[in-house]
Amino acid sequence: MRLPDMPLHDPFVVADGKTRTYYLYTSNDSSVSGVDGTGTMVYRSHDLRDWKRPVVVFLAAEQSGIWATDGGWAPEVHAWGDKYYLFTTLHDQDKPLPVPPPNQWGVPFQLPNHMRGTITAVSDSLLGPFTVVDPSRPTPPAHLMTLDGTLYVDPSGQPWMVYAHEWLQTVDGTMEAIRLAPDLSRTIGDPVFLFKGSDASWISEQIPGGVPHQLPPYVTDGPQLYRTPDGSLLMLWSTYEKNLITEDGTVGGGYVQTYAVSPSGDLTGPWLQRRPLVRDDSGHGMLFRTFEGRLMMILHRPFDNARGKLYEMQLLDHALRVLRQRTDLDGDR
């Protein structure tokens, strides 16, 4: 298989040096995996061009006592100790959360809120099967509507989960972080605020004035942390240029891949927002290095019926830019 033929939302790549294999994780799609159900599947390749048909590594319905079986968004797999840990976001629309009243923050209708959050599952293998660590609740605080949790390990060795706090609950979506226990089994302490979606000042350039329902919310999606050689910390994240909101909570208006920089290298910032790297309804990207040492970014485009797109990147100090799209790999001419 090749990327134009591969359904692929919220892609995440693990470059396994032991086998010189790229593992590309995404939400389960039964049309290619042949397995029904909410979960995670993985494609494999030795060259980023030709991929094996995906295998399913996690199914929510197979987890005894799990709190939710919908979603399966934004799967990531991280090596930690001698295990591999899967983070993926589940939700349950039948478990409502308190909602802000209509007309708060200028939104003229009540936003739908329900339990949503990233779970943690563990395996001995990159190919799973992954078993959820705590089936009773999401990893971030359950009263918060969150998604897209990612692992970050600070210079002291402390693991964190960084996640997006949904605009559905905050209107101005935020990025937050919470400490994890050494075995990633539970959280420690309270969430730490990192930044809010409206901090990206370029968003206001795109929002038309005087048009009902086309003002905030501000969406925060898809965090991924990357340490630069100069000691700074980058965070890739995604949002919308024109936040078009409907009463069912749908947002549209142009998904974009952007990033922020913490020049101090501290997770708590301060975070400086940079302009988008890729537009054209593209986003939820992550950085990885090829076995030859090239810095690459993979993201999905378009938002609906998404496919994976690959970009060769350049990092100068803590400035990130696109060198070229790898159309020889992703087929997007």
XYZ file of C-alpha atoms in Angstrom:
333
model
C 0.000 0.000 0.000
C 0.972 3.636 -0.487
C -0.132 6.739 1.382
C -2.766 7.889 -1.172
C -4.594 4.580 -0.615
C -4.345 4.553 3.181
C -7.101 6.079 5.374
C -5.098 8.022 7.915
C -6.279 10.495 10.542
C -4.053 11.885 13.323
C -0.930 9.997 12.153
C 1.868 9.072 14.551
C 5.175 7.492 13.481
C 7.554 5.407 15.568
C 10.902 4.878 13.833
C 12.151 1.617 15.349
C 15.912 1.503 14.957
C 16.166 -2.152 16.006
C 14.228 -3.361 12.974
C 14.634 -0.237 10.797
C 10.863 -0.203 10.498
C 8.497 2.748 10.559
C 5.312 2.078 12.528
C 2.472 4.416 11.506
C -0.408 4.427 14.011
C -3.916 5.719 13.338
C -7.519 5.039 14.314
C -8.856 1.663 13.275
C -10.621 1.683 9.909
C -12.346 -1.608 9.157
C -12.258 -0.975 5.402
C -8.508 -1.618 5.429
C -7.881 -3.566 8.650
C -10.796 -5.965 8.188
C -11.620 -5.633 11.910
C -14.685 -3.832 13.236
C -14.613 -1.648 16.322
C -13.143 1.450 17.935
C -9.410 1.056 18.316
C -5.938 1.529 16.871
C -4.259 0.038 13.832
C -0.698 0.290 12.543
C 0.883 0.325 9.089
C 4.550 -0.688 8.672
C 7.202 0.320 6.169
C 10.978 0.208 5.679
C 11.112 3.226 3.333
C 8.056 5.472 4.060
C 6.778 4.710 0.545
C 5.517 1.133 0.530
C 3.435 0.010 3.508
C 2.039 -3.296 4.716
C -1.695 -3.586 5.250
C -2.524 -2.486 8.810
C -2.975 -4.731 11.799
C -5.147 -3.854 14.788
C -3.225 -3.426 18.051
C -5.989 -2.179 20.357
C -9.782 -2.551 20.528
C -11.729 -0.652 23.152
C -14.531 -3.208 23.319
C -12.056 -5.920 24.358
C -11.028 -3.986 27.489
C -12.921 -5.266 30.519
C -14.877 -2.547 32.336
C -13.694 0.295 30.105
C -15.520 3.612 30.645
C -16.026 4.396 26.920
C -15.931 2.586 23.584
C -16.298 5.456 21.085
C -13.643 7.645 19.510
C -10.244 5.997 19.287
C -8.736 9.291 18.132
C -5.105 10.375 17.914
C -3.279 7.177 18.902
C 0.376 7.535 19.881
C 2.829 4.849 21.000
C 5.809 5.673 23.224
C 8.623 3.503 24.575
C 8.925 3.850 28.344
C 11.094 1.535 30.413
C 10.854 -1.910 28.879
C 7.254 -1.409 27.718
C 5.328 0.447 25.025
C 2.478 2.763 25.978
C -0.453 3.667 23.776
C -2.300 6.955 24.308
C -5.639 7.329 22.493
C -8.746 9.429 23.092
C -12.140 7.893 23.854
C -15.508 9.482 24.550
C -19.024 8.592 25.691
C -21.866 10.895 24.646
C -24.157 9.223 27.191
C -22.058 10.544 30.092
C -22.703 14.303 30.123
C -20.486 16.861 31.815
C -21.637 20.238 33.187
C -21.982 22.757 30.369
C -21.614 26.538 30.348
C -24.935 28.401 29.951
C -25.957 29.885 26.583
C -24.583 33.350 25.766
C -21.522 32.847 27.945
C -18.461 34.110 26.006
C -20.840 35.285 23.261
C -21.907 31.808 22.116
C -25.727 32.019 21.705
C -26.472 28.333 22.290
C -25.507 25.621 24.737
C -22.471 23.594 23.753
C -22.588 19.781 24.015
C -20.254 18.428 26.690
C -19.672 14.775 27.537
C -16.884 12.593 28.898
C -13.860 12.646 26.623
C -10.240 11.964 27.469
C -7.050 10.089 26.631
C -6.541 6.580 28.010
C -3.220 4.846 28.609
C -2.642 1.228 27.528
C 0.484 -0.923 27.742
C 2.123 -3.710 25.733
C 5.418 -5.561 25.431
C 5.404 -5.010 21.664
C 4.911 -2.232 19.128
C 2.352 -4.576 17.552
C 0.354 -4.930 20.763
C -1.996 -6.088 21.939
C -2.340 -3.097 24.239
C -4.200 -3.410 27.543
C -5.692 -0.324 29.189
C -3.993 0.577 32.479
C -7.089 1.945 34.262
C -10.365 1.028 32.525
C -12.491 3.108 34.914
C -11.508 6.596 33.737
C -9.466 8.675 31.309
C -5.941 9.621 32.363
C -6.513 13.413 32.664
C -9.104 14.504 35.264
C -12.439 12.974 34.243
C -14.449 16.170 34.827
C -12.431 17.910 32.107
C -13.325 17.386 28.443
C -9.895 16.669 26.938
C -8.289 14.987 23.951
C -5.064 14.232 22.076
C -2.852 13.372 25.051
C 0.861 13.009 24.298
C 3.855 11.961 26.399
C 6.538 14.451 27.364
C 9.530 13.649 29.590
C 11.206 16.672 31.167
C 14.990 16.983 31.710
C 14.682 15.578 35.239
C 13.073 12.401 33.871
C 9.560 13.299 35.071
C 6.890 12.041 32.633
C 3.941 14.286 31.776
C 0.811 13.978 29.700
C 0.229 17.092 27.597
C -3.304 17.376 26.228
C -5.814 19.759 24.675
C -8.648 20.988 26.896
C -11.657 21.123 24.595
C -13.048 24.446 23.415
C -16.472 22.842 23.987
C -15.846 23.293 27.709
C -13.668 26.404 27.690
C -14.595 28.176 24.383
C -10.995 29.403 24.261
C -9.332 25.980 24.095
C -6.145 25.434 26.075
C -3.075 23.265 26.184
C -2.438 21.766 29.601
C -0.076 19.257 31.200
C -0.259 16.938 34.176
C 2.468 14.895 35.850
C 2.378 11.115 35.547
C 3.529 8.473 37.999
C 6.837 6.788 37.100
C 4.954 3.784 35.671
C 2.493 6.093 33.816
C -0.357 4.417 35.719
C -1.845 7.546 37.279
C -1.609 11.322 37.423
C 0.092 13.351 40.157
C -1.152 16.765 41.260
C -3.234 19.246 39.321
C -3.139 20.221 35.651
C -0.758 22.996 34.610
C -1.899 25.623 32.081
C 0.475 26.095 29.120
C -1.310 28.401 26.663
C -4.700 29.119 25.084
C -5.767 29.006 21.453
C -6.326 32.748 21.169
C -2.649 33.323 22.048
C -1.952 32.671 18.359
C -2.483 36.277 17.276
C -2.532 35.385 13.576
C -5.916 33.647 14.092
C -7.639 37.023 14.571
C -6.421 38.059 11.119
C -8.641 35.356 9.630
C -11.865 35.817 11.645
C -14.449 37.946 9.776
C -15.961 40.684 11.926
C -19.681 41.250 12.387
C -20.751 37.800 11.207
C -22.888 35.800 13.717
C -21.313 32.603 15.048
C -17.983 33.275 13.343
C -16.190 34.696 16.368
C -14.491 32.480 18.982
C -14.246 29.518 19.888
C -10.546 28.911 19.562
C -9.633 25.259 18.998
C -6.534 23.509 20.352
C -5.669 20.101 18.856
C -2.847 17.638 18.460
C 0.075 18.652 20.719
C 3.472 17.044 20.158
C 6.653 18.131 21.968
C 10.109 18.206 20.372
C 13.418 19.227 21.987
C 15.722 21.291 19.757
C 19.541 21.158 19.750
C 19.680 24.666 21.297
C 17.655 23.445 24.291
C 14.373 25.086 23.339
C 11.113 23.156 23.358
C 8.778 23.082 20.358
C 5.128 22.139 20.400
C 3.362 21.256 17.183
C -0.394 21.909 17.439
C -3.378 22.509 15.198
C -6.333 24.867 15.087
C -8.755 26.530 12.653
C -8.144 29.786 10.839
C -11.832 30.738 10.673
C -13.747 29.305 13.580
C -17.186 28.611 12.103
C -19.394 27.159 14.831
C -22.759 25.406 14.512
C -25.240 24.425 17.199
C -24.137 20.768 17.177
C -20.635 21.849 18.177
C -19.092 21.435 14.712
C -16.218 23.764 13.857
C -14.905 24.433 10.381
C -13.106 27.070 8.395
C -9.657 25.737 7.519
C -7.609 23.367 9.651
C -3.937 24.384 9.930
C -0.670 22.988 11.253
C 1.162 25.466 13.439
C 3.686 25.429 16.295
C 4.829 27.241 19.409
C 8.242 27.655 21.065
C 9.339 27.735 24.691
C 12.823 29.320 24.297
C 13.652 28.549 27.939
C 13.081 24.850 27.254
C 10.619 24.699 30.153
C 7.300 22.974 29.603
C 5.543 25.787 31.439
C 6.875 28.326 28.940
C 6.370 31.112 28.311
C 5.191 29.841 24.919
C 5.689 32.007 21.828
C 3.281 31.327 18.986
C 4.599 31.001 15.440
C 2.786 31.285 12.141
C 1.320 28.172 10.473
C 3.616 25.697 8.766
C 0.975 24.149 6.482
C -2.538 25.314 5.636
C -4.939 23.752 3.076
C -7.115 21.899 5.646
C -4.032 20.120 7.054
C -3.009 19.314 10.599
C -2.435 17.097 13.626
C 1.194 16.631 12.635
C 4.220 15.218 14.417
C 7.983 15.300 13.904
C 10.282 12.306 13.595
C 13.693 11.500 12.136
C 14.301 9.019 9.362
C 16.935 6.334 9.751
C 19.137 8.556 7.557
C 18.737 11.468 9.985
C 16.287 13.663 8.046
C 13.760 15.601 10.099
C 10.268 14.843 8.816
C 6.741 15.953 9.623
C 3.700 13.821 8.918
C 0.165 15.225 9.075
C -3.231 14.503 7.562
C -5.098 16.273 4.754
C -7.947 16.948 4.240
C -9.754 16.769 7.572
C -12.450 14.471 6.160
C -11.394 11.293 4.315
C -7.846 12.144 5.358
C -4.588 10.862 3.925
C -1.045 11.155 5.240
C 1.243 13.879 3.889
C 5.004 13.974 4.458
C 7.234 17.053 4.648
C 10.970 17.368 4.931
C 11.698 19.975 7.593
C 14.518 22.297 8.607
C 15.292 23.364 12.162
C 17.512 26.416 12.665
C 17.974 27.031 16.393
C 14.288 26.899 17.337
C 12.831 28.102 14.036
C 11.033 25.327 12.149
C 10.214 25.523 8.458
C 9.092 23.301 5.611
C 11.810 22.494 3.071
C 9.581 20.535 0.706
C 6.667 18.186 0.561
C 7.800 14.641 -0.162
C 5.409 13.973 -3.028
C 7.636 11.080 -4.053
C 6.416 9.382 -0.859
C 2.885 10.692 -0.315
C 1.800 10.888 -3.951
C 0.364 14.416 -3.740
C 1.419 15.996 -7.014
